[in-house]
mmCIF file with all atom_site columns, C-alpha atoms in Angstrom:
data_model
loop_
_atom_site.group_PDB
_atom_site.id
_atom_site.type_symbol
_atom_site.label_atom_id
_atom_site.label_alt_id
_atom_site.label_comp_id
_atom_site.label_asym_id
_atom_site.label_entity_id
_atom_site.label_seq_id
_atom_site.pdbx_PDB_ins_code
_atom_site.Cartn_x
_atom_site.Cartn_y
_atom_site.Cartn_z
_atom_site.occupancy
_atom_site.B_iso_or_equiv
_atom_site.pdbx_formal_charge
_atom_site.auth_seq_id
_atom_site.auth_comp_id
_atom_site.auth_asym_id
_atom_site.auth_atom_id
_atom_site.pdbx_PDB_model_num
ATOM 1  C CA . MET C 1 1  ? -1.326  16.127  -17.113 1.00 77.00 ? 1  MET C CA 1
ATOM 2  C CA . PRO C 1 2  ? 0.548   13.872  -19.533 1.00 83.00 ? 2  PRO C CA 1
ATOM 3  C CA . GLY C 1 3  ? -1.338  11.111  -21.276 1.00 91.00 ? 3  GLY C CA 1
ATOM 4  C CA . VAL C 1 4  ? -0.650  7.436   -20.660 1.00 94.00 ? 4  VAL C CA 1
ATOM 5  C CA . PRO C 1 5  ? -1.009  4.631   -23.200 1.00 95.00 ? 5  PRO C CA 1
ATOM 6  C CA . LEU C 1 6  ? -3.111  2.350   -20.962 1.00 97.00 ? 6  LEU C CA 1
ATOM 7  C CA . ALA C 1 7  ? -4.806  2.715   -17.587 1.00 98.00 ? 7  ALA C CA 1
ATOM 8  C CA . ALA C 1 8  ? -7.169  0.759   -15.378 1.00 98.00 ? 8  ALA C CA 1
ATOM 9  C CA . THR C 1 9  ? -9.883  2.927   -13.838 1.00 98.00 ? 9  THR C CA 1
ATOM 10 C CA . ILE C 1 10 ? -12.666 2.665   -11.299 1.00 98.00 ? 10 ILE C CA 1
ATOM 11 C CA . ILE C 1 11 ? -15.280 5.093   -9.983  1.00 98.00 ? 11 ILE C CA 1
ATOM 12 C CA . HIS C 1 12 ? -15.430 5.774   -6.227  1.00 98.00 ? 12 HIS C CA 1
ATOM 13 C CA . HIS C 1 13 ? -18.634 7.183   -4.708  1.00 98.00 ? 13 HIS C CA 1
ATOM 14 C CA . GLY C 1 14 ? -18.409 8.983   -1.392  1.00 98.00 ? 14 GLY C CA 1
ATOM 15 C CA . PRO C 1 15 ? -15.775 10.696  0.734   1.00 98.00 ? 15 PRO C CA 1
ATOM 16 C CA . MET C 1 16 ? -12.112 10.016  0.094   1.00 97.00 ? 16 MET C CA 1
ATOM 17 C CA . ASP C 1 17 ? -11.570 8.744   3.630   1.00 97.00 ? 17 ASP C CA 1
ATOM 18 C CA . GLY C 1 18 ? -13.478 5.647   2.446   1.00 98.00 ? 18 GLY C CA 1
ATOM 19 C CA . VAL C 1 19 ? -11.544 5.134   -0.805  1.00 98.00 ? 19 VAL C CA 1
ATOM 20 C CA . LEU C 1 20 ? -9.389  2.204   0.331   1.00 98.00 ? 20 LEU C CA 1
ATOM 21 C CA . PRO C 1 21 ? -11.867 -0.587  -0.571  1.00 98.00 ? 21 PRO C CA 1
ATOM 22 C CA . THR C 1 22 ? -12.287 0.944   -4.044  1.00 98.00 ? 22 THR C CA 1
ATOM 23 C CA . ALA C 1 23 ? -8.519  1.189   -4.520  1.00 98.00 ? 23 ALA C CA 1
ATOM 24 C CA . HIS C 1 24 ? -8.131  -2.432  -3.409  1.00 98.00 ? 24 HIS C CA 1
ATOM 25 C CA . ALA C 1 25 ? -10.795 -3.530  -5.904  1.00 98.00 ? 25 ALA C CA 1
ATOM 26 C CA . LEU C 1 26 ? -8.870  -1.767  -8.678  1.00 98.00 ? 26 LEU C CA 1
ATOM 27 C CA . ALA C 1 27 ? -5.604  -3.415  -7.604  1.00 98.00 ? 27 ALA C CA 1
ATOM 28 C CA . ARG C 1 28 ? -7.238  -6.866  -7.563  1.00 98.00 ? 28 ARG C CA 1
ATOM 29 C CA . TRP C 1 29 ? -8.664  -6.272  -11.064 1.00 98.00 ? 29 TRP C CA 1
ATOM 30 C CA . ILE C 1 30 ? -5.261  -5.202  -12.391 1.00 98.00 ? 30 ILE C CA 1
ATOM 31 C CA . ASP C 1 31 ? -3.633  -8.349  -10.992 1.00 98.00 ? 31 ASP C CA 1
ATOM 32 C CA . ALA C 1 32 ? -6.421  -10.703 -12.071 1.00 98.00 ? 32 ALA C CA 1
ATOM 33 C CA . HIS C 1 33 ? -6.356  -9.458  -15.667 1.00 98.00 ? 33 HIS C CA 1
ATOM 34 C CA . GLY C 1 34 ? -2.626  -9.757  -16.315 1.00 98.00 ? 34 GLY C CA 1
ATOM 35 C CA . TYR C 1 35 ? -1.506  -6.167  -15.846 1.00 98.00 ? 35 TYR C CA 1
ATOM 36 C CA . ARG C 1 36 ? 0.904   -4.459  -13.517 1.00 98.00 ? 36 ARG C CA 1
ATOM 37 C CA . PRO C 1 37 ? 0.797   -0.880  -12.311 1.00 98.00 ? 37 PRO C CA 1
ATOM 38 C CA . VAL C 1 38 ? 3.383   1.589   -13.610 1.00 97.00 ? 38 VAL C CA 1
ATOM 39 C CA . GLY C 1 39 ? 3.831   5.251   -12.841 1.00 92.00 ? 39 GLY C CA 1
ATOM 40 C CA . LEU C 1 40 ? 1.761   7.386   -10.533 1.00 95.00 ? 40 LEU C CA 1
ATOM 41 C CA . ALA C 1 41 ? -1.908  6.756   -9.809  1.00 97.00 ? 41 ALA C CA 1
ATOM 42 C CA . ARG C 1 42 ? -4.355  9.614   -10.349 1.00 97.00 ? 42 ARG C CA 1
ATOM 43 C CA . GLU C 1 43 ? -7.542  10.760  -8.691  1.00 97.00 ? 43 GLU C CA 1
ATOM 44 C CA . VAL C 1 44 ? -9.919  12.816  -10.833 1.00 97.00 ? 44 VAL C CA 1
ATOM 45 C CA . SER C 1 45 ? -12.782 14.555  -9.048  1.00 98.00 ? 45 SER C CA 1
ATOM 46 C CA . LEU C 1 46 ? -15.866 14.190  -11.232 1.00 98.00 ? 46 LEU C CA 1
ATOM 47 C CA . ASP C 1 47 ? -18.405 15.704  -8.837  1.00 98.00 ? 47 ASP C CA 1
ATOM 48 C CA . CYS C 1 48 ? -17.689 17.509  -5.553  1.00 97.00 ? 48 CYS C CA 1
ATOM 49 C CA . PRO C 1 49 ? -20.891 18.828  -4.020  1.00 98.00 ? 49 PRO C CA 1
ATOM 50 C CA . ASP C 1 50 ? -20.926 20.177  -0.471  1.00 98.00 ? 50 ASP C CA 1
ATOM 51 C CA . ASP C 1 51 ? -21.909 16.767  0.908   1.00 98.00 ? 51 ASP C CA 1
ATOM 52 C CA . PRO C 1 52 ? -18.866 14.435  0.740   1.00 98.00 ? 52 PRO C CA 1
ATOM 53 C CA . ALA C 1 53 ? -21.216 11.433  0.649   1.00 98.00 ? 53 ALA C CA 1
ATOM 54 C CA . ALA C 1 54 ? -22.179 12.533  -2.878  1.00 98.00 ? 54 ALA C CA 1
ATOM 55 C CA . TRP C 1 55 ? -18.623 12.943  -4.190  1.00 98.00 ? 55 TRP C CA 1
ATOM 56 C CA . VAL C 1 56 ? -17.677 11.014  -7.335  1.00 98.00 ? 56 VAL C CA 1
ATOM 57 C CA . THR C 1 57 ? -13.989 10.353  -7.995  1.00 98.00 ? 57 THR C CA 1
ATOM 58 C CA . GLU C 1 58 ? -12.309 8.372   -10.764 1.00 98.00 ? 58 GLU C CA 1
ATOM 59 C CA . LEU C 1 59 ? -9.203  6.446   -9.721  1.00 98.00 ? 59 LEU C CA 1
ATOM 60 C CA . GLN C 1 60 ? -6.776  5.893   -12.596 1.00 98.00 ? 60 GLN C CA 1
ATOM 61 C CA . GLN C 1 61 ? -3.743  3.625   -12.531 1.00 98.00 ? 61 GLN C CA 1
ATOM 62 C CA . PRO C 1 62 ? -1.433  3.447   -15.542 1.00 98.00 ? 62 PRO C CA 1
ATOM 63 C CA . VAL C 1 63 ? -0.724  -0.210  -16.367 1.00 98.00 ? 63 VAL C CA 1
ATOM 64 C CA . VAL C 1 64 ? 1.224   -2.462  -18.706 1.00 98.00 ? 64 VAL C CA 1
ATOM 65 C CA . ALA C 1 65 ? 0.462   -6.040  -19.724 1.00 97.00 ? 65 ALA C CA 1
ATOM 66 C CA . VAL C 1 66 ? 2.679   -8.689  -18.156 1.00 95.00 ? 66 VAL C CA 1
#
């Protein structure tokens, strides 16, 4: 996976079918802090036990300052 110079990230806990509120929180943070998204967002699984309620996923969005 190619590196990016700058990204906003957030950690999501739980199954991915409940990720939308976490993704919205990341988008609000990006906007509120003077950035804009660029490129493709990424999801990095940090912990994937059998129980989806215990999953931990990092959402990464490359950004640039506006």
